[in-house]
Structure formats: structure tokens, C-alpha cells
GROMACS .gro file of C-alpha atoms in nm:
model
  126
    1GLN     CA    1  11.632  -4.795   3.319
    2VAL     CA    2  11.471  -5.094   3.162
    3GLN     CA    3  11.098  -5.172   3.192
    4LEU     CA    4  10.948  -5.508   3.155
    5VAL     CA    5  10.596  -5.606   3.056
    6GLU     CA    6  10.489  -5.974   3.032
    7SER     CA    7  10.207  -6.110   2.824
    8GLY     CA    8  10.083  -6.466   2.704
    9GLY     CA    9   9.954  -6.615   3.013
   10GLY     CA   10   9.620  -6.780   3.029
   11SER     CA   11   9.436  -7.105   3.106
   12GLU     CA   12   9.555  -7.424   2.932
   13GLN     CA   13   9.485  -7.799   2.983
   14ALA     CA   14   9.764  -8.043   3.092
   15GLY     CA   15   9.965  -8.133   2.786
   16GLY     CA   16   9.909  -7.813   2.614
   17SER     CA   17  10.135  -7.526   2.533
   18LEU     CA   18  10.157  -7.148   2.612
   19ARG     CA   19  10.423  -6.897   2.503
   20LEU     CA   20  10.491  -6.608   2.733
   21SER     CA   21  10.648  -6.286   2.615
   22CYS     CA   22  10.839  -6.012   2.802
   23ALA     CA   23  10.875  -5.669   2.611
   24ALA     CA   24  11.170  -5.486   2.727
   25SER     CA   25  11.225  -5.116   2.673
   26GLY     CA   26  11.488  -4.856   2.779
   27ASN     CA   27  11.851  -4.938   2.794
   28THR     CA   28  11.840  -5.319   2.720
   29ARG     CA   29  12.207  -5.316   2.637
   30SER     CA   30  12.273  -5.287   3.017
   31THR     CA   31  12.107  -5.623   3.079
   32ASP     CA   32  12.351  -5.936   3.082
   33CYS     CA   33  12.098  -6.170   3.196
   34MET     CA   34  11.719  -6.210   3.183
   35ALA     CA   35  11.507  -6.481   3.344
   36TRP     CA   36  11.162  -6.622   3.396
   37PHE     CA   37  11.061  -6.677   3.751
   38ARG     CA   38  10.735  -6.819   3.881
   39GLN     CA   39  10.533  -6.815   4.211
   40ALA     CA   40  10.247  -7.020   4.301
   41PRO     CA   41  10.020  -6.934   4.604
   42GLY     CA   42  10.192  -7.023   4.928
   43LYS     CA   43  10.529  -7.086   4.776
   44GLU     CA   44  10.848  -6.905   4.725
   45ARG     CA   45  10.939  -6.742   4.396
   46GLU     CA   46  11.129  -7.000   4.184
   47GLY     CA   47  11.380  -6.936   3.891
   48VAL     CA   48  11.247  -7.129   3.586
   49ALA     CA   49  11.507  -7.035   3.311
   50ALA     CA   50  11.742  -6.775   3.231
   51ILE     CA   51  11.956  -6.665   2.928
   52ASP     CA   52  12.253  -6.454   2.913
   53SER     CA   53  12.398  -6.202   2.656
   54TRP     CA   54  12.598  -6.479   2.501
   55GLY     CA   55  12.303  -6.701   2.458
   56SER     CA   56  12.372  -6.956   2.750
   57THR     CA   57  12.060  -7.082   2.891
   58TYR     CA   58  11.972  -7.237   3.238
   59TYR     CA   59  11.663  -7.439   3.347
   60THR     CA   60  11.534  -7.556   3.671
   61ASP     CA   61  11.520  -7.934   3.660
   62THR     CA   62  11.139  -7.946   3.663
   63VAL     CA   63  11.096  -7.782   3.335
   64LYS     CA   64  11.403  -7.909   3.127
   65GLY     CA   65  11.296  -8.055   2.798
   66ARG     CA   66  10.961  -7.887   2.831
   67PHE     CA   67  11.027  -7.510   2.828
   68THR     CA   68  11.255  -7.312   2.615
   69ILE     CA   69  11.384  -6.961   2.682
   70SER     CA   70  11.485  -6.728   2.400
   71GLN     CA   71  11.530  -6.363   2.315
   72ASP     CA   72  11.548  -6.161   1.993
   73ASN     CA   73  11.870  -6.036   1.884
   74ALA     CA   74  11.804  -5.673   2.000
   75LYS     CA   75  11.715  -5.817   2.346
   76SER     CA   76  11.384  -5.628   2.316
   77THR     CA   77  11.162  -5.940   2.370
   78LEU     CA   78  11.212  -6.243   2.606
   79TYR     CA   79  11.027  -6.544   2.542
   80LEU     CA   80  10.925  -6.872   2.727
   81GLN     CA   81  10.783  -7.146   2.522
   82MET     CA   82  10.608  -7.377   2.752
   83ASN     CA   83  10.511  -7.741   2.622
   84SER     CA   84  10.370  -8.041   2.780
   85LEU     CA   85  10.218  -7.818   3.064
   86LYS     CA   86  10.140  -7.993   3.396
   87PRO     CA   87   9.915  -7.853   3.664
   88GLU     CA   88  10.213  -7.792   3.896
   89ASP     CA   89  10.334  -7.517   3.627
   90SER     CA   90  10.028  -7.297   3.751
   91ALA     CA   91  10.166  -6.976   3.889
   92MET     CA   92  10.229  -6.620   3.835
   93TYR     CA   93  10.514  -6.589   3.597
   94TYR     CA   94  10.754  -6.292   3.615
   95CYS     CA   95  11.016  -6.160   3.376
   96ALA     CA   96  11.340  -6.017   3.541
   97ALA     CA   97  11.653  -5.862   3.428
   98ARG     CA   98  12.000  -5.800   3.588
   99ASP     CA   99  12.314  -5.620   3.457
  100ARG     CA  100  12.560  -5.897   3.564
  101ALA     CA  101  12.610  -6.235   3.398
  102CYS     CA  102  12.415  -6.528   3.537
  103PHE     CA  103  12.550  -6.873   3.578
  104LYS     CA  104  12.420  -7.216   3.655
  105ASP     CA  105  12.456  -7.182   4.019
  106ASN     CA  106  12.303  -6.829   4.069
  107TYR     CA  107  12.043  -6.763   3.787
  108GLY     CA  108  11.757  -6.857   4.020
  109ASP     CA  109  11.857  -6.596   4.291
  110SER     CA  110  11.570  -6.358   4.290
  111GLY     CA  111  11.763  -6.113   4.480
  112ALA     CA  112  12.016  -6.056   4.226
  113TYR     CA  113  11.763  -5.915   3.977
  114ALA     CA  114  11.682  -5.537   4.013
  115ILE     CA  115  11.424  -5.516   3.735
  116TRP     CA  116  11.092  -5.702   3.733
  117GLY     CA  117  10.768  -5.707   3.517
  118GLN     CA  118  10.418  -5.721   3.678
  119GLY     CA  119  10.377  -6.087   3.596
  120THR     CA  120  10.136  -6.290   3.391
  121ARG     CA  121   9.929  -6.570   3.531
  122VAL     CA  122   9.946  -6.926   3.396
  123THR     CA  123   9.680  -7.188   3.507
  124VAL     CA  124   9.697  -7.553   3.379
  125SER     CA  125   9.400  -7.778   3.452
  126SER     CA  126   9.423  -8.157   3.464
   0.00000   0.00000   0.00000
């Protein structure tokens, strides 16, 4: 089983940057896709970005060009570099993993991910 622990959240002003990390332990070789989701109060959980075992990446339109997802070669740590932050980026951010490949049309399906971290909060002030 894989365990995920997020870190790196905090408060930042609009235009600033934050880097989220997700430490993965356990049988990480079984994960073919890892992703970042976020959920703001009163809103549904949203797929932000995903990366598969072959290095393909996927982003929701609202973060393209501002956020970058990456992971180390051992798949032990997943990152989300967030630049040019906006107040609407404020949310709880979750790391998630699945044992099947993800694609452009399904990476944001939260129900397809069996493993989740506890979340880290990001607050962006204007």
C-alpha cells in the first residue's frame, strides 16, 4: 500500500509562488499516475494536474502556464510548483495516486484514485 503526505502549503500574496510536496512511501512502483487535486469551501474537488509513469503531464486550463507538476525518478516525491498565484487558487490541495494510467480526459476523475493524502492548505490574498 502507498501512503501520501503533503507539505508546503501556506499563505502567499497574489503573484507569489509556493511549492507543494507529496512524500510517497510504500509500493510506489505500483502507481502509474499521480495527481494534485484541490477543493475550495463549497466547491467540488477539482483535478489540478497529473503526471504518469512515462512523464506525460496534464493540467486544468486555469493553471496552465502557471503550475508545474513533477516527480523524482524514484516516484518518492511529487511536486507542484505554483507561480503567479491568484486568490482563486486558494483551496485545500490533495495528492492522489492510482495504479492505472491517466489520460487527458480522465486524470481529473477523483473517483479513479484510491490513495489520498491528508491535504495541505493554500491561501492566496489579493
